[in-house]
């Protein structure tokens, strides 16, 4: 019987093909920092494809594939899905897309994810877009939004904050040490946040044109 990693490997051969060069931007921020809203704006204005690791895992489970069944079983058993499995799903989504520019949202969640992504795909992100928002503001937003989400209660919100700080901040610090973090003040109104985002993407695009 194959492992979940074996199943994930089916149809994906090693690292991404050399002839197709992908541009990847990691989008990180705590729960309620506004990542989803801003990713939609970036897609619309700058032509990126938005990939969410969580959405890809859910879609794989829903597909009923061998890989999806294994992922579902691991989640049911309270196990963490191996980083390599999530990376393979992201890799496949990139290979199957007609685009070569991707926003990867909410990933890497930790240092292990980060290392697996770079090792498996051979891709180093262009930069990390970090939505920096105070815990008070994120809490206020999550409690006020009416999306019927079971995880938007105060205890769960605090747990999610703690997980983000413990797991994701080391990733931001790692890329920060390489000069690859673009930090946005995400406490501001949506329009002001996007103005800052737009300035970063415009600047990066201009550098590429000049280069």
Tab-separated table of C-alpha atoms in Angstrom:
chain	number	residue	atom	x	y	z
A	1	UNK	CA	0.000	0.000	0.000
A	2	UNK	CA	1.415	3.393	-1.005
A	3	UNK	CA	2.030	6.165	1.438
A	4	UNK	CA	0.400	9.569	1.244
A	5	UNK	CA	3.667	10.963	-0.131
A	6	UNK	CA	3.785	8.258	-2.835
A	7	UNK	CA	0.240	9.143	-3.836
A	8	UNK	CA	1.137	12.828	-3.963
A	9	UNK	CA	4.083	12.037	-6.234
A	10	UNK	CA	1.892	10.458	-8.892
A	11	UNK	CA	1.846	12.634	-11.965
A	12	UNK	CA	4.537	14.978	-10.641
A	13	UNK	CA	8.097	14.296	-11.697
A	14	UNK	CA	10.738	15.831	-9.451
A	15	UNK	CA	11.196	19.578	-9.445
A	16	UNK	CA	9.347	21.902	-11.785
A	17	UNK	CA	10.425	21.792	-15.431
A	18	UNK	CA	13.229	24.217	-16.226
A	19	UNK	CA	11.565	25.630	-19.316
A	20	UNK	CA	8.728	27.065	-17.230
A	21	UNK	CA	10.056	29.623	-14.765
A	22	UNK	CA	7.637	30.452	-11.999
A	23	UNK	CA	7.435	33.628	-9.971
A	24	UNK	CA	6.134	32.970	-6.466
A	25	UNK	CA	5.121	35.410	-3.739
A	26	UNK	CA	4.280	33.993	-0.310
A	27	UNK	CA	1.450	35.843	1.457
A	28	UNK	CA	1.552	35.582	5.257
A	29	UNK	CA	-0.341	37.227	8.082
A	30	UNK	CA	-2.315	36.285	11.155
A	31	UNK	CA	-5.990	35.246	11.068
A	32	UNK	CA	-8.052	38.339	10.244
A	33	UNK	CA	-5.140	40.319	8.810
A	34	UNK	CA	-6.985	40.707	5.479
A	35	UNK	CA	-4.863	38.399	3.299
A	36	UNK	CA	-7.833	37.048	1.316
A	37	UNK	CA	-9.202	40.478	0.415
A	38	UNK	CA	-5.792	41.750	-0.680
A	39	UNK	CA	-4.968	38.588	-2.656
A	40	UNK	CA	-8.169	39.133	-4.682
A	41	UNK	CA	-7.039	42.722	-5.403
A	42	UNK	CA	-3.554	41.575	-6.470
A	43	UNK	CA	-5.041	38.938	-8.800
A	44	UNK	CA	-7.267	41.570	-10.402
A	45	UNK	CA	-4.609	44.272	-10.798
A	46	UNK	CA	-1.405	42.314	-11.396
A	47	UNK	CA	-2.534	39.073	-13.058
A	48	UNK	CA	-1.304	36.612	-10.450
A	49	UNK	CA	-2.977	33.262	-9.789
A	50	UNK	CA	-4.004	32.839	-6.139
A	51	UNK	CA	-3.217	29.460	-4.566
A	52	UNK	CA	-4.292	28.511	-1.053
A	53	UNK	CA	-2.699	25.395	0.430
A	54	UNK	CA	-5.818	24.813	2.559
A	55	UNK	CA	-8.130	25.059	-0.469
A	56	UNK	CA	-5.954	22.618	-2.445
A	57	UNK	CA	-5.997	20.077	0.394
A	58	UNK	CA	-9.789	20.382	0.705
A	59	UNK	CA	-10.226	20.027	-3.067
A	60	UNK	CA	-8.014	16.926	-3.112
A	61	UNK	CA	-10.091	15.344	-0.327
A	62	UNK	CA	-13.309	16.206	-2.174
A	63	UNK	CA	-11.985	14.655	-5.408
A	64	UNK	CA	-12.067	11.209	-3.787
A	65	UNK	CA	-8.597	10.378	-5.156
A	66	UNK	CA	-6.296	7.915	-3.389
A	67	UNK	CA	-4.207	10.875	-2.252
A	68	UNK	CA	-7.319	12.734	-1.028
A	69	UNK	CA	-8.532	9.743	0.979
A	70	UNK	CA	-5.144	9.420	2.662
A	71	UNK	CA	-5.085	13.144	3.489
A	72	UNK	CA	-8.605	12.915	4.925
A	73	UNK	CA	-7.666	9.913	7.070
A	74	UNK	CA	-4.594	11.698	8.424
A	75	UNK	CA	-6.660	14.751	9.366
A	76	UNK	CA	-9.314	12.538	11.009
A	77	UNK	CA	-6.606	10.843	13.059
A	78	UNK	CA	-5.317	14.241	14.164
A	79	UNK	CA	-2.067	13.840	12.241
A	80	UNK	CA	-0.370	16.694	10.427
A	81	UNK	CA	-0.306	16.283	6.642
A	82	UNK	CA	3.378	16.009	5.628
A	83	UNK	CA	4.809	19.219	4.159
A	84	UNK	CA	5.853	17.365	1.024
A	85	UNK	CA	2.240	16.394	0.283
A	86	UNK	CA	1.040	20.016	0.457
A	87	UNK	CA	4.022	21.154	-1.627
A	88	UNK	CA	3.230	18.550	-4.309
A	89	UNK	CA	-0.346	19.847	-4.532
A	90	UNK	CA	0.943	23.404	-4.931
A	91	UNK	CA	3.473	22.220	-7.502
A	92	UNK	CA	0.821	20.410	-9.515
A	93	UNK	CA	-1.478	23.455	-9.446
A	94	UNK	CA	1.356	25.621	-10.795
A	95	UNK	CA	2.249	23.136	-13.524
A	96	UNK	CA	-1.375	22.827	-14.637
A	97	UNK	CA	-1.889	26.595	-14.754
A	98	UNK	CA	-1.376	28.720	-17.867
A	99	UNK	CA	0.075	31.415	-15.635
A	100	UNK	CA	3.630	31.748	-14.342
A	101	UNK	CA	2.934	34.184	-11.444
A	102	UNK	CA	1.527	32.837	-8.189
A	103	UNK	CA	0.442	34.170	-4.816
A	104	UNK	CA	0.706	31.352	-2.294
A	105	UNK	CA	-1.538	32.272	0.595
A	106	UNK	CA	-1.052	31.067	4.183
A	107	UNK	CA	1.944	28.925	3.290
A	108	UNK	CA	4.615	28.135	4.407
A	109	UNK	CA	3.067	27.862	7.868
A	110	UNK	CA	6.348	26.837	9.486
A	111	UNK	CA	10.041	26.296	8.807
A	112	UNK	CA	9.482	22.676	7.757
A	113	UNK	CA	6.968	23.811	5.099
A	114	UNK	CA	9.433	26.413	3.864
A	115	UNK	CA	12.329	23.973	3.542
A	116	UNK	CA	10.129	21.349	1.837
A	117	UNK	CA	8.843	23.902	-0.692
A	118	UNK	CA	12.318	25.056	-1.703
A	119	UNK	CA	13.723	21.493	-1.758
A	120	UNK	CA	10.888	19.924	-3.744
A	121	UNK	CA	10.214	22.711	-6.258
A	122	UNK	CA	13.627	24.355	-6.419
A	123	UNK	CA	11.828	27.704	-6.197
A	124	UNK	CA	12.863	30.553	-3.938
A	125	UNK	CA	10.065	33.133	-3.570
A	126	UNK	CA	10.507	36.577	-5.104
A	127	UNK	CA	9.472	37.974	-1.738
A	128	UNK	CA	7.131	37.434	1.209
A	129	UNK	CA	4.210	39.819	1.578
A	130	UNK	CA	3.622	40.042	5.318
A	131	UNK	CA	0.383	41.588	6.569
A	132	UNK	CA	1.363	42.870	9.986
A	133	UNK	CA	-1.679	43.473	12.164
A	134	UNK	CA	-2.134	43.804	15.923
A	135	UNK	CA	-3.800	40.960	17.772
A	136	UNK	CA	-6.486	43.377	19.047
A	137	UNK	CA	-7.430	44.465	15.524
A	138	UNK	CA	-7.470	40.904	14.133
A	139	UNK	CA	-9.606	39.754	17.063
A	140	UNK	CA	-12.069	42.594	16.473
A	141	UNK	CA	-12.331	41.760	12.768
A	142	UNK	CA	-12.795	38.032	13.308
A	143	UNK	CA	-15.486	38.501	15.934
A	144	UNK	CA	-17.386	41.051	13.835
A	145	UNK	CA	-17.412	39.176	10.525
A	146	UNK	CA	-20.533	37.180	10.008
A	147	UNK	CA	-19.449	34.169	7.968
A	148	UNK	CA	-20.919	31.508	10.196
A	149	UNK	CA	-17.466	30.141	10.916
A	150	UNK	CA	-17.268	27.888	13.962
A	151	UNK	CA	-13.652	28.920	14.536
A	152	UNK	CA	-14.509	32.588	15.065
A	153	UNK	CA	-14.949	32.399	18.826
A	154	UNK	CA	-12.572	34.025	21.283
A	155	UNK	CA	-10.853	30.835	22.561
A	156	UNK	CA	-10.213	29.464	19.077
A	157	UNK	CA	-9.079	32.848	17.801
A	158	UNK	CA	-6.471	33.102	20.574
A	159	UNK	CA	-5.206	29.593	19.761
A	160	UNK	CA	-4.898	30.539	16.076
A	161	UNK	CA	-2.936	33.668	17.003
A	162	UNK	CA	-0.553	31.624	19.141
A	163	UNK	CA	0.000	29.064	16.365
A	164	UNK	CA	0.737	31.870	13.904
A	165	UNK	CA	3.254	33.531	16.218
A	166	UNK	CA	5.023	30.271	17.113
A	167	UNK	CA	5.073	28.702	13.641
A	168	UNK	CA	4.930	31.422	10.987
A	169	UNK	CA	6.997	34.218	12.511
A	170	UNK	CA	10.232	32.156	12.241
A	171	UNK	CA	9.538	31.860	8.475
A	172	UNK	CA	9.120	35.640	8.231
A	173	UNK	CA	12.340	36.129	10.221
A	174	UNK	CA	14.199	33.695	7.934
A	175	UNK	CA	13.175	35.530	4.759
A	176	UNK	CA	13.680	38.877	6.518
A	177	UNK	CA	17.338	37.936	7.064
A	178	UNK	CA	17.593	37.516	3.272
A	179	UNK	CA	15.954	40.871	2.563
A	180	UNK	CA	12.888	39.206	1.093
A	181	UNK	CA	10.089	40.467	3.353
A	182	UNK	CA	7.763	43.297	2.348
A	183	UNK	CA	5.869	44.277	5.498
A	184	UNK	CA	2.485	45.982	5.240
A	185	UNK	CA	0.652	47.746	8.070
A	186	UNK	CA	-2.563	45.732	7.803
A	187	UNK	CA	-4.360	47.590	10.625
A	188	UNK	CA	-5.230	50.396	8.219
A	189	UNK	CA	-8.459	50.526	6.137
A	190	UNK	CA	-8.631	48.133	3.155
A	191	UNK	CA	-8.049	50.880	0.543
A	192	UNK	CA	-4.930	52.158	2.301
A	193	UNK	CA	-3.567	48.645	2.701
A	194	UNK	CA	-4.037	47.975	-0.996
A	195	UNK	CA	-2.353	51.268	-1.899
A	196	UNK	CA	0.737	50.007	-0.033
A	197	UNK	CA	0.468	46.567	-1.683
A	198	UNK	CA	0.100	48.176	-5.106
A	199	UNK	CA	3.221	50.278	-4.559
A	200	UNK	CA	5.269	47.148	-3.759
A	201	UNK	CA	4.077	45.172	-6.796
A	202	UNK	CA	4.483	48.165	-9.103
A	203	UNK	CA	8.049	48.708	-7.864
A	204	UNK	CA	8.938	45.023	-8.334
A	205	UNK	CA	7.458	45.033	-11.851
A	206	UNK	CA	9.414	48.167	-12.797
A	207	UNK	CA	12.652	46.586	-11.574
A	208	UNK	CA	11.991	43.553	-13.783
A	209	UNK	CA	11.313	45.705	-16.823
A	210	UNK	CA	14.526	47.655	-16.262
A	211	UNK	CA	16.439	44.435	-15.539
